[in-house]
Amino acid sequence: MLIFVEVAGWIGAGLILGAYLLVSIDKLTGRSPLFQWMNLIGAAGFVINSGYHGALPSAALNIVWMLIGGISLWRIMKRGSSTSAT
């Protein structure tokens, strides 16, 4: 179990850092579904890791991070479906 928790945390860190890097070097935009997925999944990894280790402020922050990513993905998909219908 501990190995899963640590791997989830490291993958989460890599995804969030990678998303930030890709936006910073203009390979992705903040409106990119890939950017939002990387942040959402990365935050989930942090929630698993920080929740297991009892770091509740970090877990709470990353739950909010996931919500932001989820809402952003929903808006991207909604905008995409509405533009394809017109």
Short mmCIF file of N, CA, C and O in Angstrom, two decimals:
data_model
loop_
_atom_site.label_atom_id
_atom_site.label_comp_id
_atom_site.label_asym_id
_atom_site.label_seq_id
_atom_site.Cartn_x
_atom_site.Cartn_y
_atom_site.Cartn_z
N MET A 1 0.82 -1.20 0.00
CA MET A 1 0.00 0.00 0.00
C MET A 1 0.86 1.26 0.00
O MET A 1 0.57 2.20 -0.74
N LEU A 2 1.91 1.28 0.81
CA LEU A 2 2.76 2.46 0.90
C LEU A 2 3.43 2.76 -0.44
O LEU A 2 3.53 3.93 -0.83
N ILE A 3 3.81 1.72 -1.17
CA ILE A 3 4.44 1.95 -2.48
C ILE A 3 3.44 2.61 -3.42
O ILE A 3 3.78 3.56 -4.14
N PHE A 4 2.19 2.16 -3.43
CA PHE A 4 1.15 2.77 -4.26
C PHE A 4 0.99 4.25 -3.92
O PHE A 4 0.89 5.10 -4.81
N VAL A 5 0.94 4.56 -2.63
CA VAL A 5 0.77 5.95 -2.17
C VAL A 5 1.93 6.82 -2.63
O VAL A 5 1.74 7.94 -3.11
N GLU A 6 3.15 6.30 -2.50
CA GLU A 6 4.32 7.07 -2.90
C GLU A 6 4.38 7.24 -4.42
O GLU A 6 4.68 8.33 -4.92
N VAL A 7 4.07 6.18 -5.16
CA VAL A 7 4.06 6.28 -6.63
C VAL A 7 2.99 7.28 -7.07
O VAL A 7 3.24 8.10 -7.96
N ALA A 8 1.82 7.24 -6.45
CA ALA A 8 0.75 8.19 -6.79
C ALA A 8 1.22 9.63 -6.57
O ALA A 8 0.98 10.51 -7.39
N GLY A 9 1.91 9.86 -5.47
CA GLY A 9 2.42 11.20 -5.17
C GLY A 9 3.46 11.66 -6.18
O GLY A 9 3.42 12.81 -6.65
N TRP A 10 4.38 10.78 -6.53
CA TRP A 10 5.43 11.15 -7.49
C TRP A 10 4.87 11.34 -8.89
O TRP A 10 5.27 12.27 -9.61
N ILE A 11 3.93 10.50 -9.29
CA ILE A 11 3.29 10.68 -10.61
C ILE A 11 2.51 11.99 -10.61
O ILE A 11 2.56 12.76 -11.59
N GLY A 12 1.80 12.26 -9.52
CA GLY A 12 1.07 13.53 -9.41
C GLY A 12 2.00 14.72 -9.53
O GLY A 12 1.71 15.68 -10.26
N ALA A 13 3.12 14.67 -8.84
CA ALA A 13 4.09 15.77 -8.91
C ALA A 13 4.61 15.93 -10.33
O ALA A 13 4.71 17.05 -10.85
N GLY A 14 4.92 14.82 -10.98
CA GLY A 14 5.44 14.88 -12.34
C GLY A 14 4.43 15.45 -13.32
O GLY A 14 4.79 16.25 -14.20
N LEU A 15 3.16 15.07 -13.16
CA LEU A 15 2.12 15.57 -14.06
C LEU A 15 1.89 17.07 -13.89
O LEU A 15 1.80 17.81 -14.87
N ILE A 16 1.81 17.53 -12.65
CA ILE A 16 1.58 18.95 -12.42
C ILE A 16 2.79 19.78 -12.87
O ILE A 16 2.64 20.81 -13.52
N LEU A 17 3.98 19.30 -12.55
CA LEU A 17 5.18 20.01 -12.99
C LEU A 17 5.29 20.00 -14.50
O LEU A 17 5.62 21.01 -15.13
N GLY A 18 4.98 18.85 -15.13
CA GLY A 18 5.02 18.75 -16.58
C GLY A 18 4.01 19.69 -17.25
O GLY A 18 4.31 20.33 -18.26
N ALA A 19 2.82 19.77 -16.68
CA ALA A 19 1.79 20.67 -17.22
C ALA A 19 2.27 22.12 -17.15
O ALA A 19 2.14 22.88 -18.12
N TYR A 20 2.86 22.48 -16.03
CA TYR A 20 3.36 23.85 -15.87
C TYR A 20 4.49 24.13 -16.86
O TYR A 20 4.53 25.20 -17.48
N LEU A 21 5.37 23.18 -17.02
CA LEU A 21 6.47 23.33 -17.98
C LEU A 21 5.94 23.51 -19.40
O LEU A 21 6.36 24.42 -20.12
N LEU A 22 4.99 22.66 -19.79
CA LEU A 22 4.46 22.73 -21.15
C LEU A 22 3.73 24.05 -21.43
O LEU A 22 3.82 24.58 -22.53
N VAL A 23 3.04 24.58 -20.45
CA VAL A 23 2.40 25.89 -20.62
C VAL A 23 3.48 26.99 -20.67
O VAL A 23 3.39 27.90 -21.48
N SER A 24 4.48 26.86 -19.84
CA SER A 24 5.53 27.87 -19.77
C SER A 24 6.36 27.96 -21.05
O SER A 24 6.86 29.03 -21.39
N ILE A 25 6.50 26.85 -21.77
CA ILE A 25 7.28 26.88 -23.02
C ILE A 25 6.36 26.91 -24.25
O ILE A 25 6.79 26.62 -25.36
N ASP A 26 5.11 27.26 -24.02
CA ASP A 26 4.12 27.45 -25.10
C ASP A 26 3.83 26.19 -25.91
O ASP A 26 3.50 26.28 -27.09
N LYS A 27 3.91 25.03 -25.29
CA LYS A 27 3.51 23.79 -25.97
C LYS A 27 2.04 23.46 -25.70
O LYS A 27 1.43 22.72 -26.45
N LEU A 28 1.50 23.99 -24.62
CA LEU A 28 0.09 23.86 -24.27
C LEU A 28 -0.42 25.22 -23.83
O LEU A 28 0.37 26.10 -23.50
N THR A 29 -1.75 25.36 -23.82
CA THR A 29 -2.36 26.55 -23.23
C THR A 29 -3.18 26.12 -22.01
O THR A 29 -3.47 24.93 -21.85
N GLY A 30 -3.56 27.09 -21.22
CA GLY A 30 -4.40 26.81 -20.07
C GLY A 30 -5.77 26.29 -20.45
O GLY A 30 -6.46 25.68 -19.64
N ARG A 31 -6.17 26.51 -21.69
CA ARG A 31 -7.46 26.02 -22.18
C ARG A 31 -7.36 24.66 -22.84
O ARG A 31 -8.33 24.14 -23.38
N SER A 32 -6.19 24.07 -22.81
CA SER A 32 -5.97 22.77 -23.42
C SER A 32 -6.54 21.66 -22.53
O SER A 32 -6.27 21.62 -21.32
N PRO A 33 -7.30 20.74 -23.11
CA PRO A 33 -7.78 19.60 -22.32
C PRO A 33 -6.63 18.80 -21.71
O PRO A 33 -6.72 18.36 -20.56
N LEU A 34 -5.53 18.64 -22.44
CA LEU A 34 -4.39 17.89 -21.90
C LEU A 34 -3.83 18.57 -20.65
O LEU A 34 -3.54 17.90 -19.65
N PHE A 35 -3.70 19.89 -20.70
CA PHE A 35 -3.22 20.63 -19.53
C PHE A 35 -4.14 20.40 -18.33
O PHE A 35 -3.67 20.14 -17.22
N GLN A 36 -5.44 20.48 -18.56
CA GLN A 36 -6.40 20.30 -17.46
C GLN A 36 -6.39 18.86 -16.94
O GLN A 36 -6.45 18.64 -15.73
N TRP A 37 -6.30 17.88 -17.84
CA TRP A 37 -6.23 16.48 -17.40
C TRP A 37 -4.96 16.22 -16.59
O TRP A 37 -4.99 15.50 -15.58
N MET A 38 -3.84 16.77 -17.04
CA MET A 38 -2.58 16.58 -16.31
C MET A 38 -2.70 17.14 -14.89
O MET A 38 -2.25 16.53 -13.93
N ASN A 39 -3.33 18.31 -14.76
CA ASN A 39 -3.52 18.91 -13.44
C ASN A 39 -4.50 18.12 -12.59
O ASN A 39 -4.26 17.90 -11.40
N LEU A 40 -5.60 17.68 -13.19
CA LEU A 40 -6.61 16.94 -12.44
C LEU A 40 -6.04 15.61 -11.92
O LEU A 40 -6.17 15.29 -10.74
N ILE A 41 -5.39 14.86 -12.79
CA ILE A 41 -4.83 13.57 -12.38
C ILE A 41 -3.66 13.77 -11.43
O ILE A 41 -3.51 13.03 -10.45
N GLY A 42 -2.84 14.79 -11.70
CA GLY A 42 -1.73 15.09 -10.80
C GLY A 42 -2.22 15.43 -9.41
O GLY A 42 -1.67 14.96 -8.40
N ALA A 43 -3.26 16.25 -9.32
CA ALA A 43 -3.82 16.61 -8.02
C ALA A 43 -4.39 15.39 -7.32
O ALA A 43 -4.26 15.25 -6.09
N ALA A 44 -4.99 14.47 -8.07
CA ALA A 44 -5.52 13.24 -7.46
C ALA A 44 -4.38 12.43 -6.82
O ALA A 44 -4.54 11.89 -5.73
N GLY A 45 -3.25 12.38 -7.51
CA GLY A 45 -2.09 11.70 -6.93
C GLY A 45 -1.64 12.35 -5.63
O GLY A 45 -1.30 11.67 -4.65
N PHE A 46 -1.66 13.68 -5.61
CA PHE A 46 -1.29 14.40 -4.38
C PHE A 46 -2.32 14.17 -3.27
O PHE A 46 -1.95 14.09 -2.09
N VAL A 47 -3.59 14.09 -3.63
CA VAL A 47 -4.63 13.85 -2.62
C VAL A 47 -4.40 12.49 -1.97
O VAL A 47 -4.47 12.35 -0.75
N ILE A 48 -4.13 11.49 -2.78
CA ILE A 48 -3.86 10.14 -2.25
C ILE A 48 -2.67 10.18 -1.31
O ILE A 48 -2.73 9.69 -0.17
N ASN A 49 -1.58 10.78 -1.77
CA ASN A 49 -0.35 10.80 -0.98
C ASN A 49 -0.48 11.63 0.29
O ASN A 49 -0.16 11.16 1.38
N SER A 50 -0.97 12.86 0.14
CA SER A 50 -1.04 13.73 1.31
C SER A 50 -2.13 13.27 2.29
O SER A 50 -1.96 13.38 3.50
N GLY A 51 -3.23 12.74 1.76
CA GLY A 51 -4.26 12.21 2.65
C GLY A 51 -3.76 11.04 3.46
O GLY A 51 -3.99 10.96 4.67
N TYR A 52 -3.03 10.14 2.83
CA TYR A 52 -2.46 8.98 3.52
C TYR A 52 -1.50 9.41 4.62
O TYR A 52 -1.48 8.83 5.71
N HIS A 53 -0.72 10.43 4.34
CA HIS A 53 0.29 10.90 5.30
C HIS A 53 -0.27 11.91 6.29
O HIS A 53 0.47 12.43 7.12
N GLY A 54 -1.55 12.21 6.21
CA GLY A 54 -2.19 13.11 7.18
C GLY A 54 -1.89 14.58 6.94
O GLY A 54 -2.10 15.39 7.84
N ALA A 55 -1.43 14.93 5.74
CA ALA A 55 -1.17 16.33 5.42
C ALA A 55 -2.47 16.94 4.88
O ALA A 55 -2.65 17.10 3.67
N LEU A 56 -3.37 17.25 5.81
CA LEU A 56 -4.71 17.67 5.42
C LEU A 56 -4.76 18.99 4.65
O LEU A 56 -5.56 19.10 3.71
N PRO A 57 -3.94 20.00 4.98
CA PRO A 57 -3.98 21.21 4.16
C PRO A 57 -3.60 20.93 2.70
O PRO A 57 -4.23 21.46 1.78
N SER A 58 -2.61 20.09 2.48
CA SER A 58 -2.23 19.74 1.12
C SER A 58 -3.32 18.94 0.43
O SER A 58 -3.62 19.18 -0.75
N ALA A 59 -3.94 18.02 1.14
CA ALA A 59 -5.04 17.25 0.56
C ALA A 59 -6.20 18.17 0.18
O ALA A 59 -6.75 18.05 -0.92
N ALA A 60 -6.55 19.10 1.06
CA ALA A 60 -7.65 20.03 0.77
C ALA A 60 -7.32 20.91 -0.43
O ALA A 60 -8.16 21.11 -1.32
N LEU A 61 -6.10 21.43 -0.49
CA LEU A 61 -5.68 22.26 -1.62
C LEU A 61 -5.82 21.48 -2.92
O LEU A 61 -6.32 22.00 -3.92
N ASN A 62 -5.42 20.24 -2.92
CA ASN A 62 -5.45 19.45 -4.14
C ASN A 62 -6.84 18.97 -4.50
O ASN A 62 -7.13 18.73 -5.68
N ILE A 63 -7.73 18.88 -3.55
CA ILE A 63 -9.13 18.61 -3.87
C ILE A 63 -9.71 19.81 -4.63
O ILE A 63 -10.38 19.66 -5.65
N VAL A 64 -9.39 21.02 -4.16
CA VAL A 64 -9.82 22.23 -4.87
C VAL A 64 -9.18 22.28 -6.25
O VAL A 64 -9.83 22.62 -7.24
N TRP A 65 -7.89 21.92 -6.34
CA TRP A 65 -7.18 21.89 -7.63
C TRP A 65 -7.89 20.95 -8.60
O TRP A 65 -8.05 21.27 -9.78
N MET A 66 -8.32 19.79 -8.10
CA MET A 66 -9.05 18.84 -8.93
C MET A 66 -10.39 19.43 -9.39
O MET A 66 -10.78 19.24 -10.55
N LEU A 67 -11.07 20.11 -8.50
CA LEU A 67 -12.36 20.72 -8.86
C LEU A 67 -12.17 21.77 -9.95
O LEU A 67 -12.96 21.84 -10.90
N ILE A 68 -11.12 22.57 -9.83
CA ILE A 68 -10.83 23.58 -10.86
C ILE A 68 -10.58 22.89 -12.20
O ILE A 68 -11.12 23.29 -13.23
N GLY A 69 -9.78 21.84 -12.18
CA GLY A 69 -9.50 21.10 -13.40
C GLY A 69 -10.75 20.47 -13.99
O GLY A 69 -10.98 20.51 -15.20
N GLY A 70 -11.58 19.89 -13.14
CA GLY A 70 -12.81 19.26 -13.60
C GLY A 70 -13.78 20.27 -14.20
O GLY A 70 -14.37 20.03 -15.26
N ILE A 71 -13.93 21.39 -13.54
CA ILE A 71 -14.83 22.44 -14.06
C ILE A 71 -14.27 22.98 -15.37
O ILE A 71 -15.03 23.21 -16.33
N SER A 72 -12.97 23.18 -15.44
CA SER A 72 -12.36 23.67 -16.68
C SER A 72 -12.56 22.68 -17.82
O SER A 72 -12.89 23.08 -18.95
N LEU A 73 -12.39 21.39 -17.55
CA LEU A 73 -12.63 20.38 -18.58
C LEU A 73 -14.09 20.38 -19.03
O LEU A 73 -14.39 20.28 -20.22
N TRP A 74 -14.99 20.49 -18.09
CA TRP A 74 -16.42 20.54 -18.43
C TRP A 74 -16.71 21.74 -19.33
O TRP A 74 -17.41 21.62 -20.33
N ARG A 75 -16.14 22.90 -19.00
CA ARG A 75 -16.35 24.11 -19.82
C ARG A 75 -15.74 23.94 -21.21
O ARG A 75 -16.32 24.38 -22.20
N ILE A 76 -14.56 23.32 -21.28
CA ILE A 76 -13.92 23.09 -22.58
C ILE A 76 -14.79 22.17 -23.43
O ILE A 76 -15.02 22.43 -24.61
N MET A 77 -15.28 21.09 -22.83
CA MET A 77 -16.13 20.15 -23.58
C MET A 77 -17.44 20.81 -23.99
O MET A 77 -17.92 20.62 -25.10
N LYS A 78 -18.03 21.59 -23.09
CA LYS A 78 -19.29 22.28 -23.39
C LYS A 78 -19.08 23.27 -24.53
O LYS A 78 -19.90 23.33 -25.46
N ARG A 79 -18.01 24.02 -24.48
CA ARG A 79 -17.71 24.99 -25.55
C ARG A 79 -17.46 24.28 -26.87
O ARG A 79 -17.93 24.70 -27.91
N GLY A 80 -16.76 23.14 -26.82
CA GLY A 80 -16.50 22.38 -28.02
C GLY A 80 -17.75 21.82 -28.65
O GLY A 80 -17.93 21.86 -29.87
N SER A 81 -18.67 21.32 -27.83
CA SER A 81 -19.91 20.76 -28.38
C SER A 81 -20.83 21.84 -28.90
O SER A 81 -21.53 21.64 -29.88
N SER A 82 -20.82 23.02 -28.28
CA SER A 82 -21.68 24.08 -28.76
C SER A 82 -21.15 24.70 -30.05
O SER A 82 -21.92 25.10 -30.90
N THR A 83 -19.83 24.76 -30.20
CA THR A 83 -19.28 25.32 -31.43
C THR A 83 -19.41 24.35 -32.60
O THR A 83 -19.57 24.77 -33.73
N SER A 84 -19.38 23.05 -32.32
CA SER A 84 -19.53 22.09 -33.41
C SER A 84 -20.98 22.00 -33.87
O SER A 84 -21.27 21.59 -34.98
N ALA A 85 -21.92 22.40 -33.02
CA ALA A 85 -23.34 22.33 -33.38
C ALA A 85 -23.78 23.53 -34.20
O ALA A 85 -24.83 23.50 -34.82
N THR A 86 -23.00 24.62 -34.20
CA THR A 86 -23.40 25.81 -34.94
C THR A 86 -22.81 25.89 -36.30
O THR A 86 -22.01 25.21 -36.74
#
